[in-house]
Amino acid sequence: QLFVMCEFIQLETKAEFTVISTHLKAKAEFSDKRLEQVRYLRDYVDTLCFDRLIITGDFNAEPTEECIQFMAKNYKLVHN
């Protein structure tokens, strides 16, 4: 399983938003696999239309790792 996705509606304002949560492959030797996983995630997200999207989860990576840099190039990072 790469990620789960849930769509929410804020009851008072009716604002809609989507949350994707992922848990990437652990251990340093799987850095190439984590990069593959975030590329797949980005490709999937690109097939859909989101007004408000939050991607969260356990990326099992240091901020300097290629998969985190890839995410930073494609999305606004709020916290890492």
XYZ file of N, CA and C in Angstrom:
240
model
N 0.853 -1.180 0.000
C 0.000 0.000 0.000
C 0.887 1.226 0.000
N 0.687 2.114 -0.930
C 1.500 3.317 -1.031
C 0.871 4.494 -0.293
N -0.449 4.662 -0.404
C -1.095 5.785 0.267
C -2.580 5.526 0.406
N -3.196 6.306 1.287
C -4.654 6.342 1.406
C -5.087 7.777 1.142
N -6.269 7.919 0.597
C -6.780 9.238 0.257
C -8.194 9.379 0.804
N -8.455 10.511 1.450
C -9.788 10.804 1.981
C -10.184 12.213 1.563
N -11.443 12.367 1.237
C -11.978 13.685 0.910
C -12.868 14.144 2.053
N -12.734 15.411 2.421
C -13.456 15.972 3.552
C -14.228 17.203 3.128
N -15.297 17.481 3.868
C -16.057 18.719 3.729
C -16.193 19.309 5.125
N -15.732 20.542 5.279
C -15.867 21.222 6.553
C -17.340 21.574 6.717
N -17.948 21.123 7.791
C -19.402 21.208 7.944
C -19.934 22.642 7.941
N -19.255 23.546 8.587
C -19.768 24.908 8.683
C -19.609 25.694 7.386
N -18.429 25.625 6.784
C -18.155 26.443 5.596
C -18.395 25.702 4.283
N -18.512 24.397 4.355
C -18.666 23.526 3.181
C -17.398 23.468 2.313
N -16.288 23.961 2.854
C -15.013 23.892 2.123
C -14.594 22.429 1.990
N -14.195 22.057 0.786
C -13.759 20.693 0.516
C -12.241 20.640 0.461
N -11.676 19.545 0.988
C -10.243 19.335 0.886
C -9.946 17.843 0.895
N -8.800 17.498 0.356
C -8.388 16.108 0.239
C -7.086 15.916 1.006
N -7.003 14.794 1.713
C -5.787 14.431 2.432
C -5.283 13.103 1.888
N -4.008 13.084 1.543
C -3.340 11.846 1.140
C -2.282 11.570 2.189
N -2.288 10.370 2.719
C -1.293 9.970 3.707
C -0.508 8.785 3.159
N 0.806 8.871 3.272
C 1.661 7.835 2.732
C 2.624 7.331 3.798
N 3.161 6.165 3.576
C 4.200 5.601 4.442
C 5.203 4.935 3.509
N 6.290 5.665 3.237
C 7.277 5.175 2.278
C 8.167 4.097 2.888
N 8.796 3.347 2.007
C 9.684 2.248 2.384
C 10.785 2.764 3.320
N 11.026 2.033 4.393
C 12.034 2.430 5.378
C 13.413 1.890 5.008
N 14.415 2.302 5.752
C 15.827 1.906 5.671
C 16.549 2.645 4.547
N 17.762 3.026 4.860
C 18.577 3.845 3.952
C 18.761 3.205 2.587
N 18.886 1.898 2.532
C 19.139 1.239 1.246
C 17.953 1.292 0.286
N 16.809 1.795 0.735
C 15.629 1.878 -0.119
C 15.359 3.306 -0.612
N 16.371 4.148 -0.645
C 16.155 5.529 -1.094
C 15.660 5.586 -2.538
N 16.152 4.698 -3.403
C 15.665 4.671 -4.795
C 14.190 4.275 -4.850
N 13.799 3.352 -3.990
C 12.398 2.916 -3.935
C 11.501 4.066 -3.454
N 11.967 4.839 -2.461
C 11.182 5.980 -1.980
C 11.001 7.025 -3.079
N 12.047 7.253 -3.851
C 11.920 8.193 -4.969
C 10.899 7.681 -5.982
N 10.937 6.401 -6.271
C 9.949 5.788 -7.170
C 8.540 5.961 -6.603
N 8.387 5.785 -5.298
C 7.074 5.905 -4.669
C 6.525 7.331 -4.769
N 7.363 8.345 -4.520
C 6.844 9.717 -4.597
C 6.584 10.129 -6.038
N 7.329 9.592 -6.979
C 7.028 9.867 -8.394
C 5.674 9.278 -8.775
N 5.406 8.065 -8.312
C 4.106 7.440 -8.565
C 2.994 8.275 -7.942
N 3.208 8.713 -6.705
C 2.218 9.540 -6.019
C 1.954 10.824 -6.796
N 3.014 11.505 -7.231
C 2.858 12.734 -8.013
C 2.104 12.460 -9.314
N 2.440 11.381 -9.999
C 1.756 11.047 -11.253
C 0.268 10.803 -11.018
N -0.060 10.141 -9.914
C -1.463 9.893 -9.580
C -2.173 11.218 -9.291
N -1.562 12.049 -8.471
C -2.163 13.341 -8.121
C -2.395 14.186 -9.368
N -1.467 14.111 -10.307
C -1.599 14.893 -11.545
C -2.781 14.463 -12.404
N -3.289 13.254 -12.213
C -4.436 12.793 -12.998
C -5.760 13.326 -12.445
N -5.735 13.886 -11.260
C -6.943 14.375 -10.606
C -6.863 15.885 -10.447
N -7.973 16.481 -10.084
C -8.026 17.930 -9.903
C -8.383 18.219 -8.446
N -7.451 18.824 -7.728
C -7.670 19.151 -6.322
C -7.574 20.653 -6.130
N -8.576 21.246 -5.474
C -8.472 22.650 -5.093
C -7.611 22.782 -3.846
N -7.806 21.880 -2.916
C -7.057 21.885 -1.659
C -6.573 20.468 -1.380
N -5.266 20.306 -1.317
C -4.672 18.984 -1.126
C -3.613 19.049 -0.042
N -3.677 18.112 0.888
C -2.661 17.953 1.923
C -2.054 16.562 1.747
N -0.732 16.513 1.607
C -0.025 15.240 1.547
C 0.784 15.125 2.822
N 0.581 14.043 3.532
C 1.244 13.852 4.816
C 1.679 12.402 4.941
N 2.453 12.111 5.959
C 2.812 10.726 6.204
C 4.232 10.573 6.700
N 4.679 9.344 6.692
C 6.034 8.996 7.113
C 6.845 8.727 5.857
N 7.700 9.664 5.513
C 8.497 9.537 4.301
C 9.785 8.744 4.541
N 10.089 8.454 5.803
C 11.276 7.667 6.157
C 12.537 8.183 5.469
N 12.679 9.513 5.409
C 13.800 10.101 4.683
C 14.261 11.379 5.379
N 15.535 11.658 5.210
C 16.106 12.911 5.706
C 15.746 14.037 4.729
N 15.734 15.281 5.209
C 15.391 16.406 4.331
C 16.276 16.525 3.088
N 17.477 16.002 3.156
C 18.401 16.095 2.020
C 18.214 14.968 1.008
N 17.400 13.986 1.342
C 17.223 12.834 0.456
C 16.455 13.221 -0.815
N 16.749 12.519 -1.891
C 16.195 12.855 -3.204
C 14.667 12.846 -3.230
N 14.031 11.925 -2.523
C 12.563 11.884 -2.555
C 11.957 13.126 -1.900
N 12.597 13.648 -0.853
C 12.108 14.871 -0.215
C 12.351 16.071 -1.127
N 13.502 16.108 -1.769
C 13.796 17.183 -2.711
C 12.811 17.163 -3.886
N 12.454 15.974 -4.329
C 11.467 15.820 -5.408
C 10.120 16.400 -4.975
N 9.700 16.068 -3.751
C 8.432 16.600 -3.251
C 8.493 18.125 -3.140
N 9.632 18.641 -2.689
C 9.782 20.090 -2.530
C 9.721 20.811 -3.870
N 10.155 20.162 -4.937
C 10.095 20.763 -6.265
C 8.675 20.752 -6.832
N 7.860 19.808 -6.375
C 6.520 19.641 -6.923
C 5.404 20.190 -6.045
N 5.685 20.392 -4.749
C 4.662 20.830 -3.816
C 5.271 21.809 -2.827
N 4.428 22.611 -2.224
C 4.887 23.515 -1.172
C 5.025 22.711 0.124
N 6.230 22.654 0.659
C 6.456 21.958 1.923
C 6.137 22.901 3.072
N 5.277 22.449 3.950
C 4.915 23.265 5.106
C 5.804 22.911 6.280
N 6.131 21.639 6.423
C 6.962 21.175 7.530
C 7.670 19.915 7.102
N 8.947 19.795 7.468
C 9.646 18.540 7.166
C 10.449 18.061 8.326
